Coordinates of C-alpha atoms and ligand atoms in Angstrom, one line a residue:
M18 CA 15.8 -10.3 1.6
P19 CA 17.1 -9.5 4.9
E20 CA 14.9 -9.3 8.0
R21 CA 17.2 -7.2 10.9
F22 CA 14.7 -5.8 13.1
A23 CA 14.6 -7.3 16.3
S24 CA 12.0 -9.8 16.4
D25 CA 9.9 -8.0 19.2
L26 CA 9.5 -5.0 17.1
L27 CA 6.0 -5.4 17.1
A28 CA 5.2 -7.0 20.3
G29 CA 1.9 -6.3 22.0
Q30 CA 0.7 -5.0 19.0
H31 CA -2.4 -5.8 17.0
V32 CA -2.4 -4.6 13.4
L33 CA -5.5 -4.9 11.2
V34 CA -4.2 -5.6 7.3
T35 CA -7.1 -4.7 4.8
G36 CA -6.7 -7.1 2.1
G37 CA -4.8 -9.2 4.0
G38 CA -5.3 -12.4 2.5
T39 CA -3.3 -12.1 -0.7
G40 CA -0.3 -10.3 -2.1
L41 CA 1.2 -7.6 -0.5
G42 CA -1.5 -7.9 2.2
R43 CA -0.5 -11.1 3.3
A44 CA 3.2 -10.8 3.1
M45 CA 2.8 -7.5 5.6
A46 CA 0.6 -9.8 7.8
E47 CA 3.1 -12.8 8.1
R48 CA 5.8 -10.2 8.2
F49 CA 4.0 -8.2 11.4
A50 CA 3.5 -11.6 13.0
R51 CA 6.8 -12.9 13.0
L52 CA 7.8 -9.1 14.6
G53 CA 5.6 -10.4 17.5
A54 CA 2.2 -8.4 16.4
A55 CA -1.1 -10.2 16.6
V56 CA -2.8 -9.7 13.4
T57 CA -6.3 -9.6 12.1
V58 CA -6.2 -10.0 8.1
A59 CA -9.5 -8.9 6.4
G60 CA -10.9 -9.6 3.4
R61 CA -14.1 -10.3 1.0
R62 CA -13.1 -14.0 0.5
P63 CA -12.8 -16.3 3.3
E64 CA -10.7 -19.0 1.7
P65 CA -7.3 -16.5 1.3
L66 CA -8.0 -15.6 4.8
A67 CA -7.9 -18.9 6.3
E68 CA -4.9 -19.7 4.4
A69 CA -3.1 -16.7 5.8
V70 CA -4.1 -17.0 9.4
A71 CA -3.2 -20.8 9.1
A72 CA 0.3 -19.7 7.5
I73 CA 0.8 -17.4 10.4
E74 CA -0.3 -19.7 13.1
A75 CA 1.8 -22.4 11.6
T76 CA 5.0 -20.3 12.4
G77 CA 3.7 -19.6 15.9
G78 CA 1.9 -16.3 15.5
R79 CA -1.5 -15.1 16.4
A80 CA -3.7 -14.3 13.8
F81 CA -7.4 -13.6 13.1
G82 CA -9.2 -13.6 9.7
V83 CA -12.2 -11.4 9.5
S84 CA -14.9 -11.0 6.6
M85 CA -14.9 -7.4 5.4
N86 CA -15.6 -5.2 2.4
V87 CA -14.1 -2.1 3.0
R88 CA -16.7 -0.5 0.7
E89 CA -19.2 -0.6 3.2
H90 CA -19.2 1.3 6.2
A91 CA -21.3 -1.3 8.4
S92 CA -19.2 -4.1 7.3
V93 CA -15.9 -2.3 8.0
E94 CA -17.5 -1.2 11.7
Q95 CA -18.2 -4.9 12.2
G96 CA -15.1 -6.3 11.2
V97 CA -13.2 -3.8 13.4
A98 CA -15.5 -4.6 16.2
D99 CA -15.1 -8.7 15.5
A100 CA -11.2 -8.5 15.2
E101 CA -10.8 -6.4 18.7
A102 CA -13.2 -9.2 20.4
A103 CA -10.7 -11.6 19.0
L104 CA -7.5 -10.5 19.8
G105 CA -7.9 -7.3 21.7
P106 CA -7.6 -3.4 20.9
I107 CA -6.2 -2.7 17.7
S108 CA -2.8 -0.5 17.6
G109 CA -2.2 -0.5 14.2
L110 CA -4.2 -0.2 10.6
V111 CA -3.1 -1.0 7.4
N112 CA -4.8 0.6 4.5
N113 CA -3.8 -2.4 2.1
A114 CA -7.1 -3.2 0.0
A115 CA -6.8 -1.7 -3.3
A116 CA -9.0 -2.2 -6.8
N117 CA -7.6 -1.2 -10.0
F118 CA -8.0 -2.2 -13.6
L119 CA -6.4 -0.6 -17.0
S120 CA -9.2 1.5 -18.7
P121 CA -9.7 4.1 -21.2
T122 CA -11.3 7.0 -19.4
R123 CA -13.8 7.9 -21.8
K124 CA -15.0 4.2 -21.7
L125 CA -15.2 3.8 -17.9
S126 CA -19.0 3.2 -16.7
E127 CA -20.2 4.4 -13.3
G128 CA -20.2 1.0 -11.6
G129 CA -16.1 0.7 -12.6
F130 CA -15.4 4.3 -11.1
D131 CA -17.5 3.5 -8.2
A132 CA -15.6 0.3 -7.2
I133 CA -12.2 1.7 -7.5
V134 CA -13.1 4.5 -5.7
R135 CA -14.9 3.0 -3.0
T136 CA -12.4 0.5 -2.5
N137 CA -9.5 2.6 -2.5
L138 CA -10.6 6.0 -0.7
Y139 CA -13.8 5.0 0.8
G140 CA -12.5 2.0 2.2
S141 CA -9.4 3.5 3.6
F142 CA -11.5 6.3 5.3
F143 CA -13.6 3.8 6.8
A144 CA -11.2 1.7 8.2
T145 CA -9.0 4.7 9.4
Q146 CA -11.6 6.5 10.9
A147 CA -13.0 3.2 13.0
V148 CA -9.9 2.5 14.6
G149 CA -9.1 6.3 15.2
Q150 CA -12.6 6.9 17.0
R151 CA -11.5 4.1 19.2
W152 CA -8.2 5.4 19.6
I153 CA -9.5 8.8 20.6
E154 CA -12.1 7.7 22.8
R155 CA -9.8 5.3 24.7
G156 CA -6.9 7.7 25.0
T157 CA -4.4 5.4 23.3
T158 CA -1.9 5.9 20.8
G159 CA -2.2 4.4 17.5
A160 CA -0.5 4.4 13.8
V161 CA -1.7 4.0 10.2
V162 CA 0.2 3.1 7.2
S163 CA -1.8 3.5 3.7
I164 CA -0.7 1.8 0.6
V165 CA -0.7 4.3 -2.1
T166 CA 1.2 4.7 -5.3
T167 CA 3.5 7.0 -6.8
Y168 CA 1.3 8.1 -9.8
A169 CA -0.9 9.3 -6.6
E170 CA 1.3 12.6 -6.9
T171 CA 1.9 12.4 -10.7
G172 CA -1.2 11.3 -12.2
S173 CA -1.3 8.5 -14.8
A174 CA -3.0 7.6 -18.0
F175 CA -5.7 5.1 -18.1
V176 CA -5.8 4.5 -14.2
V177 CA -7.7 7.6 -13.4
P178 CA -10.1 6.4 -10.9
S179 CA -7.1 4.6 -9.0
A180 CA -4.9 7.8 -9.4
V181 CA -7.9 10.0 -8.2
S182 CA -8.8 7.9 -5.1
K183 CA -4.9 7.0 -4.0
A184 CA -4.5 10.8 -4.2
G185 CA -7.5 11.5 -2.0
V186 CA -5.7 9.2 0.5
V187 CA -2.6 11.2 0.7
A188 CA -4.5 13.9 1.7
M189 CA -6.1 12.1 4.3
T190 CA -2.8 10.9 5.4
R191 CA -1.8 14.4 5.5
S192 CA -5.0 16.3 6.8
L193 CA -5.3 13.5 9.6
A194 CA -1.7 13.8 10.9
A195 CA -2.5 17.5 11.7
E196 CA -5.6 16.7 13.2
W197 CA -4.8 13.5 15.2
G198 CA -1.4 14.1 16.1
T199 CA -2.3 15.5 19.3
Y200 CA -3.6 12.3 20.5
G201 CA -0.4 10.5 19.4
I202 CA -2.0 9.1 16.3
R203 CA 0.6 8.9 13.4
L204 CA -0.6 8.0 9.9
N205 CA 1.7 7.7 7.0
A206 CA 1.7 6.3 3.3
I207 CA 3.9 4.1 1.3
A208 CA 3.9 4.8 -2.4
P209 CA 5.2 1.6 -4.0
G210 CA 6.4 1.5 -7.6
P211 CA 6.0 -1.8 -9.4
F212 CA 5.9 -5.2 -7.0
P213 CA 4.6 -7.9 -9.0
T214 CA 1.6 -9.8 -7.3
E215 CA -0.8 -12.0 -9.1
G216 CA -3.8 -9.6 -8.5
A217 CA -2.2 -6.4 -9.6
W218 CA -0.3 -7.9 -12.6
S219 CA -3.1 -9.7 -14.0
R220 CA -5.4 -6.6 -14.4
L221 CA -2.4 -4.0 -15.2
V222 CA 0.4 -5.6 -16.9
P223 CA -1.1 -7.1 -20.3
D224 CA 2.1 -9.2 -21.3
E225 CA 5.7 -9.8 -20.5
K226 CA 6.7 -7.0 -22.9
T227 CA 5.0 -4.4 -21.0
A228 CA 6.8 -6.0 -18.0
E229 CA 10.2 -5.6 -19.1
Q230 CA 9.5 -2.2 -20.3
M231 CA 8.2 -1.0 -16.8
R232 CA 11.2 -2.8 -15.4
R233 CA 13.4 -0.6 -17.7
R234 CA 11.8 2.4 -15.9
V235 CA 13.0 1.7 -12.8
P236 CA 16.9 3.0 -12.0
L237 CA 17.6 0.1 -9.6
G238 CA 16.9 -2.5 -12.6
R239 CA 14.4 -4.8 -10.9
F240 CA 11.0 -4.9 -9.3
G241 CA 10.0 -4.6 -5.8
D242 CA 10.1 -7.2 -3.4
P243 CA 7.2 -7.6 -1.0
S244 CA 9.4 -8.2 1.6
E245 CA 10.7 -4.8 1.3
L246 CA 7.3 -3.4 1.4
A247 CA 7.0 -5.5 4.8
S248 CA 10.1 -3.8 6.3
L249 CA 8.9 -0.4 5.6
A250 CA 5.6 -0.9 7.1
A251 CA 6.8 -2.5 10.1
F252 CA 9.1 0.6 10.6
L253 CA 6.0 3.1 10.2
L254 CA 3.9 1.2 12.4
S255 CA 6.7 0.5 15.2
D256 CA 8.3 3.0 17.9
L257 CA 11.3 3.3 15.7
S258 CA 9.4 5.8 13.6
G259 CA 7.5 7.6 16.8
Y260 CA 8.3 11.3 15.2
L261 CA 7.1 10.4 11.7
T262 CA 4.0 11.4 10.8
G263 CA 2.2 12.9 7.5
Q264 CA 4.8 11.7 5.0
V265 CA 4.5 9.6 1.8
I266 CA 7.6 7.5 1.0
D267 CA 8.0 6.4 -2.4
L268 CA 9.4 2.7 -2.4
D269 CA 9.8 2.6 -6.2
G270 CA 13.6 1.9 -6.8
G271 CA 14.1 5.6 -8.2
E272 CA 11.4 5.3 -10.6
K273 CA 9.4 7.7 -9.9
L274 CA 11.9 10.4 -10.2
A275 CA 13.9 9.1 -12.9
S276 CA 10.6 9.3 -15.3
G277 CA 10.5 13.2 -14.8
G278 CA 14.2 14.2 -15.2
Q279 CA 14.6 15.6 -18.8
F280 CA 18.2 13.8 -19.3
N281 CA 17.3 10.8 -17.6
D282 CA 17.0 8.9 -20.4
L283 CA 21.0 9.6 -20.5
A284 CA 21.6 7.3 -17.6
K285 CA 20.1 4.4 -19.6
M286 CA 23.0 4.5 -22.4
P287 CA 26.3 2.8 -21.9
R288 CA 28.3 5.1 -19.5
D289 CA 31.5 5.3 -21.3
V290 CA 29.4 6.5 -24.5
V291 CA 27.7 9.3 -22.6
E292 CA 30.7 10.2 -20.8
A293 CA 33.0 10.7 -24.4
M294 CA 29.6 12.4 -25.8
M295 CA 29.8 14.8 -22.7
A296 CA 33.6 15.2 -23.1
G297 CA 33.3 15.9 -26.8
M298 CA 30.9 18.8 -25.9
R299 CA 33.4 21.0 -23.3
G300 CA 34.6 23.7 -25.2
Ligands
LIG410 C1 -13.6 -1.9 -17.1 C2 -14.2 -3.0 -15.5 C3 -13.3 -3.8 -15.5 C4 -12.3 -3.8 -16.6 C5 -14.7 -4.2 -13.6 N1 -15.0 -3.2 -14.3 N2 -13.3 -5.1 -14.6 N3 -14.5 -2.1 -16.2 N4 -12.3 -2.7 -17.4 N5 -11.1 -4.6 -16.7 C6 -16.1 -2.6 -13.7 C7 -17.5 -3.5 -13.9 O1 -17.9 -3.6 -15.6 C8 -18.4 -3.0 -13.0 O2 -18.9 -1.8 -13.5 C9 -17.6 -2.4 -12.0 O3 -15.9 -2.3 -12.5 C10 -17.3 -3.7 -10.9 O4 -16.9 -5.1 -11.2 P1 -17.4 -6.2 -10.7 O5 -17.2 -7.5 -11.8 O6 -18.9 -6.3 -10.0 O7 -16.5 -6.7 -9.5 P2 -15.9 -5.8 -8.4 O8 -15.5 -7.3 -7.3 O9 -16.9 -5.2 -7.7 O10 -14.7 -5.1 -8.6 C11 -13.7 -5.7 -9.7 C12 -12.3 -5.3 -9.5 C13 -11.5 -5.5 -7.9 C14 -12.3 -3.5 -9.4 C15 -11.5 -5.6 -10.8 O11 -11.9 -7.2 -8.0 C16 -10.4 -5.7 -8.2 O12 -9.6 -4.4 -8.4 N6 -9.7 -6.2 -7.4 C17 -8.1 -6.2 -7.6 C18 -7.5 -6.6 -6.1 C19 -6.1 -6.3 -6.3 O13 -5.1 -6.8 -7.0 N7 -5.6 -4.9 -6.3 C20 -4.3 -4.4 -6.7 C21 -4.6 -3.2 -7.1 S1 -2.7 -2.7 -7.5 P3 -20.4 -1.7 -14.0 O14 -20.9 -0.4 -14.6 O15 -20.4 -2.7 -15.1 O16 -21.3 -2.2 -13.1 C22 -3.0 -1.0 -7.5 C23 -1.3 -0.8 -7.4 C24 -0.9 0.2 -9.0 O17 -3.5 -0.3 -7.5 C25 0.4 0.5 -9.1 C26 0.9 -0.8 -10.1 C27 2.1 -0.7 -10.8

């Protein structure tokens, strides 16, 4: 996929990526480093963090891995302090760490609901508040990008804890865009459609047939590539988007809109058949 931003797009920035050791978080962290940012990758497991840091350093970037459980307020506070001690003041945050699994809602345990909501909603709030407090105290600006999902808006069967918690992150994004705009702090969210990663796919996509059905729902006819998410996130962290705040941007190949329109299934039929049918309907 093309990378056409200037190579110093994020120079001088220190970006913290939660869940940055694996999957989409790691893809974003590596990209930010290639664009000149110092990057802290945060997560629960030390091994993936060490691998992500090594990969970034191998290409000449500056990186730090910090142990952090976003479900715990004290852990987030400590992680942010450690990150700043290592690489200087944070200027950008990506709320990427997420928990999810498919479950019939009537069978969902309290612990299962708690694990997902605490990670997605509390985790995003704890990290956002921790960096926001610092920015406001120091009188510096900052940018937050939260990774949500298109079904935060539409809702979705079998992922109720994920849907409600991501909807909360959307509400936080819009609320703080109003509350913190006066400090020059911007908050935006990206709502990805299907992006195949090991972590998400193993919990959400039971088999190849389901994956193919998911692919067919996307008008652009394919899944997202991690570099496409990284490009949008880099743009939202950078000065290029300096007047953009409080927005949720769907990055889904058109999937959400195509799932809603009453006549969208016609677009999946051979176009000559559809056009002949419509011609036959004219008076
Ligand atoms: C029902 C489950 C479960 C499952 C865990 N639990 N897996 N319940 N079905 N498949 C319940 C457990 O029984 C327990 O509740 C509680 O959840 C916590 O589980 P633990 O095993 O203690 O592990 P924990 O690490 O706390 O949490 C597990 C986890 C988390 C929530 C699955 O590890 C996780 O989500 N990691 C995924 C990281 C990742 O890949 N994220 C990307 C998400 S993608 P009890 O009550 O028994 O104690 C995404 C985008 C969506 O969100 C869009 C896609 C198209």
